[in-house]
Amino acid sequence: MKSIRGESIFSYVNVIVLSLLSLSTVVPFIHIIAKSLSGETYILAKEIWLWPKGFNFASYEYVLSFKQFYISFSNSLLITIVGTAISMAVTMLAAFPLSRRSFPLKRAFMLFFVITMFFSGGLIPTYLVVKQLGLLNTLWSIMLPMALAPFNLILVRNFFMSLPEALEESAIMDGASNIRILAWIYLPLSLPTIATIAMFYAVGYWNSFFQAMMYITDRGLMPLQVFLMQLVTNSKPGDMAISGGLSEITPESATAAAIICVVFPILCVYPFIQKYFVKGVMLGAVKG
Amino acid sequence: MKTNSWALSRQKEVTKGRSVKLLKYWDLFLMILPAVILTILFKYLPMYGVIIAFKDYNLMKGVWQSDWVGLQYFHELFAFDEFPRVVRNTLMISMMKLLIGFPIPIILALLLNELKFVKFKRMVQTITYLPHFISWVIIGGLAIDMLSPSSGIINRIIEMIGFQPIFFMSDESIFRWILVGSDVWKEAGWGAIIYLAALLGINDELYQAATVDGANRFRQIWHISLPGLKSTIIIILLLRIGYILDAGFEQVLVMYNPTVYDVADIIDTYVFRVGLGSMQFGLTTAAGLFKSVIGCVLLILANVLARRMGEEGIF
């Protein structure tokens, strides 16, 4: 293939544009990491760009000195692990019947789930239901209402439908029950999809904060995002007086350190799951 | 084999009737049951709960026993000083996000599709997807930090060029652009995935034929890539129109402050503040219902329109 002059100019411009875009995504994170590790004087003098100056961990010590941080961290961890487990079980179990061609009422059930994507009762009626069920001030109030995402259900169903039918037929001939077919044939074949959907759910639970703001008033049950929000919005909360021994801290570096602490678990998991989820989503999406 | 067993079961159905047919699938029903229960509890019960928009809701009496008030709350709502402002803000922010945030993922997908270096392509994708997975609380925190007039990196640059620092977060004329910008920053990369998937589905031979005919990259994008994306673009556009009254609840909640309520207060944040803050359940449910109904109507209209244009639509 002949390479025309205009072609290569286009390629260069394209690479430059996409590089700038990537940089604009990465730079804020690098800046905030640099800030969280920098000394007070350099922050006040506004000398921090992308590299820390006056390197120290004082802001992290400060954030990690809050008992509330550990309480909130374990709450968020619990919500994420238990919530994701529930979500995955419910989603996989429901996606299987919906992917059966022979299942009667398949369309009716699909409509039943899909309607909830387009119409909702809204904030107050949902709040009242959660209250009526006695879930206020429990972690269930965060996990149960977001346990099933119709969108994820559709992705899994579409993936199941793309598996070859012959597999299932031979299993039926061997006398396997539906639950066996799901557990022994479908699940092992759909690991990338499972990883993808689990990541979606887990991130949703880890990031959830407005449910907590509505349903949870007990500080002992407060998840990490709400803790962070309080730290970010009022940079000097009353009970967080900066002690003399920790003079290296500014409100900015404290916020920066808190942001890194909250985002860190996602950054740890992301690279490993990331390669799966593009494939997972595409497989689910292409076959409408 | 499949058709055979299907025909057999079909025969049984005819002889034994419908209830037996359903019984035959009892295990499938059992499998779908948890999802159905959760959906009824947390999606359909609240839908039923919207009747408190027409009732004088009383905590003691509950939803059913409270007295009917008819359309009183809707009259109150539309007569309210703040309501038109809140609706206008919602529409403005949403439209700005649509105009800017809708084409960018398409352009991004087209650019990514033109990349020949697979490693670089994968790196750009990995990086640009990332913000999608980070909460608005964190992105709000990042934005507040970056845009701070005293210590923000952006104001440092502005000062270096020789201008006065800008109070981004409390400037009414800029705040909406911050909402739009941070929304694009968070979701553009992720939004490109679905278009990339559609681009992968385009037959390579089309591009080869176009190259033989002497079409350059832009002509190829214009005559092959874009038409290939057409139906995906229409579906995404439909969805966006259906959600036009969702201007980004969590985002605004995290980023706004009383100085910009005038331009940033949307229906959702208003419902949240007034509804839970001053316990005006009936009034705020009416506001929420207003939003849901308009959204639904828009979605149905958009779908009808798409079908008229010869596309499949969403439903």
Coordinates of C-alpha atoms in Angstrom, one line a residue:
Chain A
M1 CA 0.0 0.0 0.0
K2 CA 1.4 3.4 -1.0
S3 CA 1.8 5.8 1.9
I4 CA 0.5 9.2 0.7
R5 CA 1.9 12.4 2.4
G6 CA -1.5 13.5 3.7
E7 CA -2.0 10.0 5.2
S8 CA 1.1 10.2 7.4
I9 CA 0.3 13.8 8.5
F10 CA -3.1 12.5 9.6
S11 CA -1.5 9.7 11.5
Y12 CA 0.8 12.1 13.3
V13 CA -1.9 14.5 14.2
N14 CA -4.1 11.6 15.4
V15 CA -1.3 10.3 17.7
I16 CA -0.7 13.8 19.1
V17 CA -4.4 14.4 19.8
L18 CA -4.9 11.1 21.5
S19 CA -1.7 11.5 23.5
L20 CA -2.9 14.9 24.7
L21 CA -6.2 13.4 25.7
S22 CA -4.5 10.6 27.6
L23 CA -2.3 13.2 29.3
S24 CA -5.3 15.3 30.3
T25 CA -6.7 12.2 32.0
V26 CA -3.5 11.2 33.8
V27 CA -2.1 14.6 34.8
P28 CA -4.7 15.4 37.5
F29 CA -4.0 12.1 39.2
I30 CA -0.2 12.6 39.1
H31 CA -0.7 16.2 40.4
I32 CA -2.8 15.0 43.3
I33 CA -0.3 12.2 44.2
A34 CA 2.5 14.8 44.1
K35 CA 0.5 17.1 46.4
S36 CA -0.3 14.4 48.8
L37 CA 3.4 13.6 49.3
S38 CA 4.7 17.2 49.4
G39 CA 5.8 19.4 52.3
E40 CA 3.6 22.2 53.6
T41 CA 5.9 25.0 52.6
Y42 CA 6.1 23.9 49.0
I43 CA 2.3 23.5 48.8
L44 CA 1.7 27.0 50.2
A45 CA 4.3 28.4 47.8
K46 CA 2.4 26.7 45.0
E47 CA 5.5 25.0 43.8
I48 CA 4.0 21.6 43.2
W49 CA 3.4 20.5 39.7
L50 CA 3.9 16.8 38.9
W51 CA 6.6 15.9 41.3
P52 CA 6.5 16.1 45.1
K53 CA 8.8 18.5 46.9
G54 CA 9.7 18.1 50.6
F55 CA 8.7 14.4 50.3
N56 CA 6.9 13.0 53.3
F57 CA 4.0 10.8 54.3
A58 CA 2.5 13.2 57.0
S59 CA -0.8 13.7 55.1
Y60 CA -1.3 9.9 54.8
E61 CA -0.5 9.5 58.5
Y62 CA -3.0 12.2 59.2
V63 CA -5.8 10.6 57.1
L64 CA -4.9 7.2 58.5
S65 CA -5.1 8.5 62.1
F66 CA -8.8 8.9 61.9
K67 CA -10.7 6.0 63.5
Q68 CA -13.5 6.9 61.2
F69 CA -11.3 6.1 58.2
Y70 CA -11.0 2.5 59.2
I71 CA -14.6 2.2 60.2
S72 CA -15.7 3.6 56.8
F73 CA -13.1 1.6 54.9
S74 CA -14.4 -1.7 56.4
N75 CA -18.0 -0.6 55.8
S76 CA -17.2 0.1 52.1
L77 CA -15.3 -3.2 51.8
L78 CA -18.2 -5.1 53.3
I79 CA -20.7 -3.4 51.1
T80 CA -18.6 -4.1 48.0
I81 CA -17.9 -7.8 48.7
V82 CA -21.3 -8.8 50.0
G83 CA -23.1 -6.6 47.5
T84 CA -21.2 -7.9 44.5
A85 CA -21.7 -11.5 45.6
I86 CA -25.5 -10.9 45.9
S87 CA -25.6 -9.0 42.6
M88 CA -23.7 -11.7 40.7
A89 CA -25.9 -14.5 42.1
V90 CA -29.1 -12.7 41.3
T91 CA -27.9 -11.5 37.8
M92 CA -26.6 -14.9 36.7
L93 CA -29.6 -16.8 37.9
A94 CA -32.0 -14.4 36.2
A95 CA -30.0 -14.2 33.0
F96 CA -30.1 -18.0 32.4
P97 CA -33.9 -18.4 32.1
L98 CA -34.1 -15.2 30.0
S99 CA -31.6 -16.7 27.6
R100 CA -33.6 -20.0 27.1
R101 CA -35.4 -20.0 23.8
S102 CA -38.0 -22.4 25.2
F103 CA -38.8 -20.5 28.4
P104 CA -42.4 -19.2 28.2
L105 CA -42.9 -15.6 29.4
K106 CA -39.3 -14.8 28.5
R107 CA -40.4 -11.6 26.8
A108 CA -42.8 -10.6 29.6
F109 CA -40.0 -10.9 32.1
M110 CA -37.6 -8.9 29.9
L111 CA -40.2 -6.1 29.7
F112 CA -40.7 -6.3 33.4
F113 CA -37.0 -5.6 34.0
V114 CA -36.4 -3.2 31.2
I115 CA -39.3 -0.9 32.2
T116 CA -37.4 -0.1 35.4
M117 CA -34.6 1.4 33.3
F118 CA -37.0 4.0 31.9
F119 CA -39.5 4.8 34.6
S120 CA -38.8 5.0 38.3
G121 CA -40.8 6.1 41.4
G122 CA -38.2 8.7 42.2
L123 CA -36.3 9.6 45.3
I124 CA -38.9 10.0 48.0
P125 CA -41.1 6.9 47.3
T126 CA -37.9 4.8 47.2
Y127 CA -36.8 6.3 50.5
L128 CA -40.2 5.5 52.0
V129 CA -40.0 1.9 50.8
V130 CA -36.6 1.5 52.3
K131 CA -37.8 3.0 55.5
Q132 CA -40.9 0.8 55.6
L133 CA -38.8 -2.3 55.1
G134 CA -36.9 -1.3 58.2
L135 CA -33.6 -0.9 56.3
L136 CA -32.8 2.6 57.4
N137 CA -29.4 2.7 59.1
T138 CA -28.4 -0.7 57.9
L139 CA -25.9 -1.5 55.2
W140 CA -28.6 -3.5 53.4
S141 CA -30.2 -0.2 52.4
I142 CA -27.2 0.3 50.1
M143 CA -26.8 -3.2 48.9
L144 CA -30.4 -4.4 48.2
P145 CA -31.8 -1.5 46.2
M146 CA -28.8 -1.6 43.8
A147 CA -28.5 -5.4 43.8
L148 CA -29.8 -5.8 40.2
A149 CA -28.9 -3.6 37.4
P150 CA -31.1 -4.4 34.4
F151 CA -28.3 -3.2 32.0
N152 CA -25.9 -5.9 33.4
L153 CA -28.7 -8.5 33.2
I154 CA -29.1 -7.8 29.5
L155 CA -25.4 -8.0 28.9
V156 CA -25.2 -11.4 30.6
R157 CA -28.3 -12.7 28.9
N158 CA -26.9 -11.6 25.5
F159 CA -23.7 -13.4 26.2
F160 CA -25.5 -16.6 27.3
M161 CA -27.5 -16.5 24.1
S162 CA -24.3 -16.3 22.0
L163 CA -23.0 -19.6 23.4
P164 CA -23.5 -22.6 21.0
E165 CA -26.7 -24.5 21.6
A166 CA -25.1 -27.9 21.0
L167 CA -23.3 -27.7 24.3
E168 CA -26.6 -27.4 26.2
E169 CA -28.3 -30.1 24.1
S170 CA -25.7 -32.7 24.8
A171 CA -25.9 -31.8 28.5
I172 CA -29.7 -32.3 28.4
M173 CA -29.2 -35.6 26.8
D174 CA -26.9 -36.6 29.6
G175 CA -29.7 -35.7 31.9
A176 CA -28.3 -32.5 33.4
S177 CA -30.7 -30.2 35.2
N178 CA -30.9 -26.5 34.3
I179 CA -29.0 -25.4 37.4
R180 CA -26.3 -27.9 36.4
I181 CA -26.1 -26.5 32.9
L182 CA -25.7 -23.0 34.3
A183 CA -23.1 -24.0 36.9
W184 CA -21.0 -26.5 34.9
I185 CA -21.3 -25.2 31.3
Y186 CA -22.4 -21.6 31.2
L187 CA -20.4 -20.1 34.1
P188 CA -17.0 -21.6 33.2
L189 CA -17.4 -20.4 29.6
S190 CA -18.3 -16.9 30.6
L191 CA -15.5 -16.0 32.9
P192 CA -14.5 -12.8 31.1
T193 CA -18.2 -11.6 31.2
I194 CA -18.4 -12.6 34.9
A195 CA -15.2 -10.6 35.6
T196 CA -16.6 -7.6 33.7
I197 CA -20.0 -7.6 35.3
A198 CA -18.5 -8.2 38.8
M199 CA -16.2 -5.2 38.2
F200 CA -19.2 -3.0 37.2
Y201 CA -21.1 -4.0 40.3
A202 CA -18.1 -3.8 42.6
V203 CA -17.2 -0.3 41.4
G204 CA -20.8 0.8 41.8
Y205 CA -20.9 -0.4 45.4
W206 CA -17.5 1.0 46.2
N207 CA -18.5 4.4 44.7
S208 CA -22.0 4.6 46.1
F209 CA -22.5 7.6 48.3
F210 CA -25.8 9.2 47.8
Q211 CA -27.8 6.1 49.0
A212 CA -25.6 6.3 52.2
M213 CA -26.4 10.0 52.5
M214 CA -30.1 9.3 52.3
Y215 CA -30.4 6.1 54.3
I216 CA -27.6 6.1 56.8
T217 CA -27.1 8.6 59.7
D218 CA -25.2 6.3 62.0
R219 CA -21.5 7.3 61.8
G220 CA -20.5 3.7 62.5
L221 CA -22.1 2.6 59.2
M222 CA -20.8 5.4 57.1
P223 CA -19.1 4.3 53.9
L224 CA -15.8 5.7 52.6
Q225 CA -17.2 8.0 50.0
V226 CA -19.3 9.9 52.5
F227 CA -16.2 10.2 54.8
L228 CA -14.3 11.6 51.8
M229 CA -17.1 14.0 50.9
Q230 CA -17.0 15.4 54.4
L231 CA -13.3 15.8 54.3
V232 CA -13.4 17.5 50.8
T233 CA -16.3 19.8 51.4
N234 CA -15.4 21.1 54.8
S235 CA -11.6 21.0 54.7
K236 CA -11.3 21.5 58.5
P237 CA -13.8 19.4 60.3
G238 CA -14.1 20.2 64.0
D239 CA -12.9 17.0 65.4
M240 CA -9.9 16.9 63.1
A241 CA -7.7 19.6 64.6
I242 CA -4.3 19.3 63.2
S243 CA -1.9 18.5 66.1
G244 CA 1.5 20.0 66.6
G245 CA 3.4 16.9 65.6
L246 CA 1.8 16.9 62.2
S247 CA 2.7 20.4 61.1
E248 CA 3.7 19.3 57.6
I249 CA 0.0 19.2 56.6
T250 CA -2.2 21.6 54.7
P251 CA -5.9 21.0 54.1
E252 CA -5.1 20.4 50.4
S253 CA -2.5 17.7 51.0
A254 CA -4.9 16.1 53.5
T255 CA -7.7 16.0 50.9
A256 CA -5.2 14.8 48.3
A257 CA -4.1 11.9 50.5
A258 CA -7.7 11.0 51.3
I259 CA -8.6 11.0 47.6
I260 CA -5.6 8.7 46.8
C261 CA -6.6 6.4 49.7
V262 CA -10.1 6.0 48.4
V263 CA -9.2 5.6 44.7
F264 CA -6.3 3.2 45.5
P265 CA -8.3 0.0 45.7
I266 CA -9.9 0.6 42.3
L267 CA -6.5 1.4 40.8
C268 CA -5.2 -1.9 42.1
V269 CA -7.9 -4.0 40.6
Y270 CA -8.5 -2.1 37.4
P271 CA -5.4 -3.1 35.3
F272 CA -6.2 -6.8 35.8
I273 CA -9.9 -6.7 34.9
Q274 CA -9.6 -4.0 32.3
K275 CA -8.4 -6.3 29.6
Y276 CA -11.4 -8.5 30.1
F277 CA -14.1 -5.9 30.3
V278 CA -13.7 -4.5 26.8
K279 CA -14.1 -7.9 25.4
G280 CA -17.0 -8.7 27.8
V281 CA -18.9 -5.6 27.0
M282 CA -18.4 -5.9 23.3
L283 CA -19.6 -9.5 23.2
G284 CA -22.6 -8.5 25.2
A285 CA -23.3 -5.4 23.2
V286 CA -22.8 -6.5 19.6
K287 CA -25.5 -9.1 19.6
G288 CA -28.4 -6.7 20.4
Chain B
M1 CA -32.5 -32.6 18.0
K2 CA -33.4 -29.2 19.3
T3 CA -36.4 -28.9 17.0
N4 CA -37.4 -32.4 17.8
S5 CA -37.6 -31.9 21.6
W6 CA -39.2 -28.6 21.0
A7 CA -41.9 -30.2 18.9
L8 CA -42.4 -32.9 21.5
S9 CA -42.8 -30.4 24.3
R10 CA -45.1 -28.4 22.0
Q11 CA -47.3 -31.5 21.6
K12 CA -47.4 -32.0 25.4
E13 CA -48.4 -28.4 25.8
V14 CA -51.4 -28.8 23.5
T15 CA -52.6 -32.0 25.3
K16 CA -51.9 -31.0 28.9
G17 CA -52.6 -27.3 28.9
R18 CA -50.8 -24.2 30.0
S19 CA -50.4 -24.7 33.7
V20 CA -48.5 -27.9 33.0
K21 CA -46.3 -26.1 30.6
L22 CA -45.4 -23.6 33.3
L23 CA -44.9 -26.3 35.8
K24 CA -42.4 -27.9 33.5
Y25 CA -40.2 -24.9 33.8
W26 CA -40.5 -24.6 37.6
D27 CA -36.7 -24.5 38.1
L28 CA -36.3 -21.6 35.7
F29 CA -39.0 -19.7 37.5
L30 CA -37.2 -20.4 40.8
M31 CA -34.0 -19.0 39.3
I32 CA -35.5 -15.8 38.1
L33 CA -37.4 -15.3 41.4
P34 CA -34.8 -13.4 43.4
A35 CA -34.4 -10.8 40.7
V36 CA -38.2 -10.5 40.4
I37 CA -38.6 -10.0 44.2
L38 CA -35.8 -7.4 44.3
T39 CA -37.3 -5.5 41.3
I40 CA -40.8 -5.5 42.8
L41 CA -39.6 -4.3 46.2
F42 CA -37.2 -1.6 45.1
K43 CA -38.5 -0.6 41.6
Y44 CA -42.2 -1.3 41.4
L45 CA -43.2 -0.5 45.0
P46 CA -41.7 3.0 44.7
M47 CA -43.6 3.4 41.4
Y48 CA -46.8 2.6 43.3
G49 CA -45.6 5.0 46.0
V50 CA -45.8 7.9 43.6
I51 CA -49.5 8.2 44.5
I52 CA -48.3 10.2 47.5
A53 CA -47.9 13.0 44.9
F54 CA -51.7 13.1 45.0
K55 CA -52.1 12.7 48.7
D56 CA -51.5 14.6 52.0
Y57 CA -48.9 12.1 53.1
N58 CA -48.9 11.4 56.8
L59 CA -46.2 9.4 58.4
M60 CA -48.6 7.8 60.8
K61 CA -51.3 6.9 58.3
G62 CA -48.9 5.6 55.7
V63 CA -49.3 5.8 51.9
W64 CA -52.6 4.1 51.6
Q65 CA -54.5 5.7 54.5
S66 CA -53.4 9.3 53.8
D67 CA -56.1 11.6 52.4
W68 CA -56.3 12.5 48.7
V69 CA -55.5 16.0 47.7
G70 CA -55.8 15.7 44.0
L71 CA -53.6 17.9 41.9
Q72 CA -52.9 20.4 44.7
Y73 CA -49.2 19.7 44.8
F74 CA -48.8 20.1 41.1
H75 CA -50.5 23.5 41.3
E76 CA -48.2 24.5 44.1
L77 CA -45.2 23.2 42.3
F78 CA -45.8 25.2 39.1
A79 CA -46.7 28.3 41.1
F80 CA -43.4 28.0 43.0
D81 CA -40.8 30.6 42.3
E82 CA -38.0 28.1 42.2
F83 CA -39.6 25.5 40.0
P84 CA -39.2 27.1 36.6
R85 CA -35.6 28.0 37.5
V86 CA -34.9 24.4 38.4
V87 CA -36.4 23.0 35.2
R88 CA -34.5 25.6 33.2
N89 CA -31.2 24.7 34.8
T90 CA -31.9 21.0 34.3
L91 CA -32.6 21.5 30.6
M92 CA -29.7 23.9 30.1
I93 CA -27.1 21.7 31.7
S94 CA -28.5 18.6 30.0
M95 CA -28.5 20.2 26.6
M96 CA -25.0 21.5 27.0
K97 CA -23.9 18.0 27.9
L98 CA -25.7 16.6 24.9
L99 CA -24.3 19.1 22.4
I100 CA -20.7 18.6 23.6
G101 CA -20.7 15.3 25.3
F102 CA -22.5 13.4 22.6
P103 CA -20.2 13.9 19.6
I104 CA -16.9 13.6 21.5
P105 CA -17.0 9.8 22.1
I106 CA -17.9 9.3 18.4
I107 CA -14.9 11.4 17.3
L108 CA -12.7 9.6 19.8
A109 CA -13.8 6.2 18.5
L110 CA -13.1 7.2 15.0
L111 CA -9.6 8.5 15.9
L112 CA -8.9 5.3 17.9
N113 CA -10.1 3.2 15.0
E114 CA -7.6 4.9 12.6
L115 CA -4.6 4.1 14.9
K116 CA -2.3 1.5 13.5
F117 CA -0.1 0.9 16.5
V118 CA -2.1 -1.6 18.6
K119 CA -0.1 -1.0 21.8
F120 CA -0.6 2.7 21.7
K121 CA -4.3 2.2 21.0
R122 CA -4.7 -0.1 23.9
M123 CA -2.8 2.3 26.2
V124 CA -5.1 5.2 25.2
Q125 CA -8.2 3.1 25.8
T126 CA -7.0 1.9 29.2
I127 CA -6.3 5.4 30.3
T128 CA -9.4 7.1 29.0
Y129 CA -11.8 4.4 30.4
L130 CA -10.4 4.8 33.9
P131 CA -12.3 8.0 35.1
H132 CA -15.6 6.2 34.4
F133 CA -14.9 3.9 37.3
I134 CA -14.1 6.7 39.8
S135 CA -16.8 8.2 41.9
W136 CA -18.1 11.8 41.5
V137 CA -17.0 12.4 45.1
I138 CA -13.4 11.9 44.0
I139 CA -13.7 13.7 40.7
G140 CA -15.4 16.5 42.6
G141 CA -12.5 16.6 45.0
L142 CA -10.0 16.6 42.1
A143 CA -11.9 19.4 40.4
I144 CA -12.2 21.6 43.5
D145 CA -8.5 21.1 44.0
M146 CA -7.4 21.8 40.4
L147 CA -9.7 24.8 40.1
S148 CA -9.1 26.4 43.5
P149 CA -8.3 30.1 43.2
S150 CA -5.6 30.0 45.9
S151 CA -3.7 26.7 45.1
G152 CA -5.2 25.2 42.0
I153 CA -2.9 24.2 39.2
I154 CA -5.1 25.8 36.6
N155 CA -5.1 29.2 38.3
R156 CA -1.3 28.9 38.6
I157 CA -1.1 28.6 34.8
I158 CA -3.6 31.5 34.4
E159 CA -1.5 33.6 36.8
M160 CA 1.7 32.7 34.9
I161 CA 0.3 33.9 31.7
G162 CA -0.5 37.2 33.5
F163 CA -4.2 37.0 34.3
Q164 CA -6.2 37.3 37.5
P165 CA -7.1 34.0 39.2
I166 CA -10.7 32.8 38.5
F167 CA -13.1 31.7 41.2
F168 CA -14.3 28.8 39.1
M169 CA -16.5 27.0 41.6
S170 CA -18.5 30.1 42.7
D171 CA -18.7 31.8 39.3
E172 CA -22.2 31.5 37.9
S173 CA -21.2 32.1 34.3
I174 CA -18.5 29.3 34.4
F175 CA -20.0 26.7 36.7
R176 CA -22.1 25.0 34.2
W177 CA -19.1 24.6 31.8
I178 CA -17.3 22.9 34.7
L179 CA -20.1 20.4 35.0
V180 CA -20.0 19.8 31.3
G181 CA -16.2 19.6 31.1
S182 CA -15.9 17.2 34.1
D183 CA -18.7 15.0 32.7
V184 CA -16.9 14.8 29.3
W185 CA -13.6 14.1 31.1
K186 CA -15.2 11.3 33.1
E187 CA -17.3 9.6 30.4
A188 CA -15.9 10.3 26.9
G189 CA -13.5 7.3 26.8
W190 CA -16.0 4.9 28.2
G191 CA -18.7 6.2 25.8
A192 CA -16.4 5.4 22.9
I193 CA -16.5 1.7 23.6
I194 CA -19.8 1.0 22.0
Y195 CA -18.9 2.9 18.8
L196 CA -15.6 1.0 18.7
A197 CA -17.6 -2.2 18.9
A198 CA -19.7 -1.1 16.0
L199 CA -16.6 0.0 13.9
L200 CA -15.1 -3.5 14.4
G201 CA -18.2 -4.9 12.8
I202 CA -17.6 -3.0 9.5
N203 CA -16.3 -5.2 6.7
D204 CA -12.7 -4.6 6.0
E205 CA -13.2 -5.0 2.3
L206 CA -15.1 -1.8 2.1
Y207 CA -12.0 0.1 3.2
Q208 CA -9.8 -1.8 0.8
A209 CA -12.2 -1.0 -2.0
A210 CA -12.3 2.6 -1.1
T211 CA -8.5 2.7 -1.0
V212 CA -8.3 1.2 -4.5
D213 CA -10.7 3.9 -5.6
G214 CA -8.4 6.5 -4.2
A215 CA -10.4 7.7 -1.2
N216 CA -8.3 9.3 1.5
R217 CA -8.8 8.7 5.3
F218 CA -11.3 11.5 5.7
R219 CA -13.4 10.3 2.8
Q220 CA -13.2 6.7 4.2
I221 CA -14.4 8.0 7.6
W222 CA -17.2 10.0 5.9
H223 CA -18.4 7.4 3.5
I224 CA -17.8 4.1 5.4
S225 CA -17.2 4.6 9.1
L226 CA -19.9 7.1 9.8
P227 CA -22.6 5.3 7.9
G228 CA -21.6 2.1 9.7
L229 CA -22.1 3.9 13.0
K230 CA -25.4 5.4 12.0
S231 CA -27.8 3.0 13.9
T232 CA -25.6 3.0 17.0
I233 CA -25.5 6.8 17.0
I234 CA -29.3 7.0 16.7
I235 CA -29.9 4.5 19.6
I236 CA -27.5 6.4 21.9
L237 CA -29.0 9.7 20.9
L238 CA -32.5 8.3 21.7
L239 CA -31.4 7.2 25.1
R240 CA -29.8 10.6 25.8
I241 CA -33.0 12.3 24.8
G242 CA -35.0 10.1 27.1
Y243 CA -32.7 11.0 30.0
I244 CA -32.7 14.7 29.1
L245 CA -34.1 15.6 32.6
D246 CA -31.3 13.7 34.3
A247 CA -28.6 16.4 34.3
G248 CA -26.3 14.4 36.6
F249 CA -27.6 14.2 40.2
E250 CA -24.5 12.9 42.0
Q251 CA -22.2 15.2 40.1
V252 CA -24.1 18.4 40.9
L253 CA -24.6 17.3 44.5
V254 CA -20.9 16.9 44.9
M255 CA -19.8 20.0 43.0
Y256 CA -22.3 22.7 43.7
N257 CA -22.5 25.2 46.6
P258 CA -25.0 27.8 47.6
T259 CA -23.3 30.6 45.6
V260 CA -24.2 28.8 42.3
Y261 CA -27.7 27.4 43.2
D262 CA -29.2 29.8 40.8
V263 CA -27.5 28.2 37.8
A264 CA -26.8 24.7 39.1
D265 CA -29.8 23.5 41.1
I266 CA -31.5 20.8 39.0
I267 CA -34.7 18.9 39.6
D268 CA -33.0 16.0 41.4
T269 CA -30.9 18.1 43.8
Y270 CA -33.9 20.2 44.5
V271 CA -36.0 17.1 45.3
F272 CA -33.2 15.8 47.5
R273 CA -32.7 19.1 49.4
V274 CA -36.3 20.1 49.9
G275 CA -37.8 16.6 50.1
L276 CA -35.5 15.1 52.7
G277 CA -34.5 18.4 54.2
S278 CA -37.9 19.9 55.0
M279 CA -39.9 16.6 54.7
Q280 CA -42.2 17.9 52.0
F281 CA -42.8 14.4 50.7
G282 CA -45.9 15.1 48.6
L283 CA -44.6 18.2 46.9
T284 CA -41.2 16.7 46.0
T285 CA -42.7 13.4 44.8
A286 CA -44.8 15.5 42.5
A287 CA -41.6 17.1 41.2
G288 CA -40.0 13.7 40.7
L289 CA -43.1 12.3 39.0
F290 CA -43.1 15.3 36.6
K291 CA -39.6 14.4 35.7
S292 CA -40.2 10.7 35.2
V293 CA -43.3 11.3 33.1
I294 CA -41.7 13.9 30.8
G295 CA -38.6 11.6 30.4
C296 CA -40.8 8.6 29.5
V297 CA -42.9 10.6 27.0
L298 CA -39.7 12.0 25.3
L299 CA -38.3 8.5 25.0
I300 CA -41.4 7.1 23.4
L301 CA -41.6 10.1 21.0
A302 CA -37.9 9.7 20.1
N303 CA -38.4 6.0 19.5
V304 CA -41.4 6.6 17.2
L305 CA -39.3 9.1 15.3
A306 CA -36.5 6.7 14.9
R307 CA -38.8 4.0 13.5
R308 CA -40.2 6.5 11.1
M309 CA -36.6 7.1 9.9
G310 CA -36.3 3.4 9.3
E311 CA -34.2 2.5 12.3
E312 CA -34.9 -0.2 14.8
G313 CA -35.3 2.0 17.8
I314 CA -34.9 0.7 21.4
F315 CA -38.2 -1.1 21.8

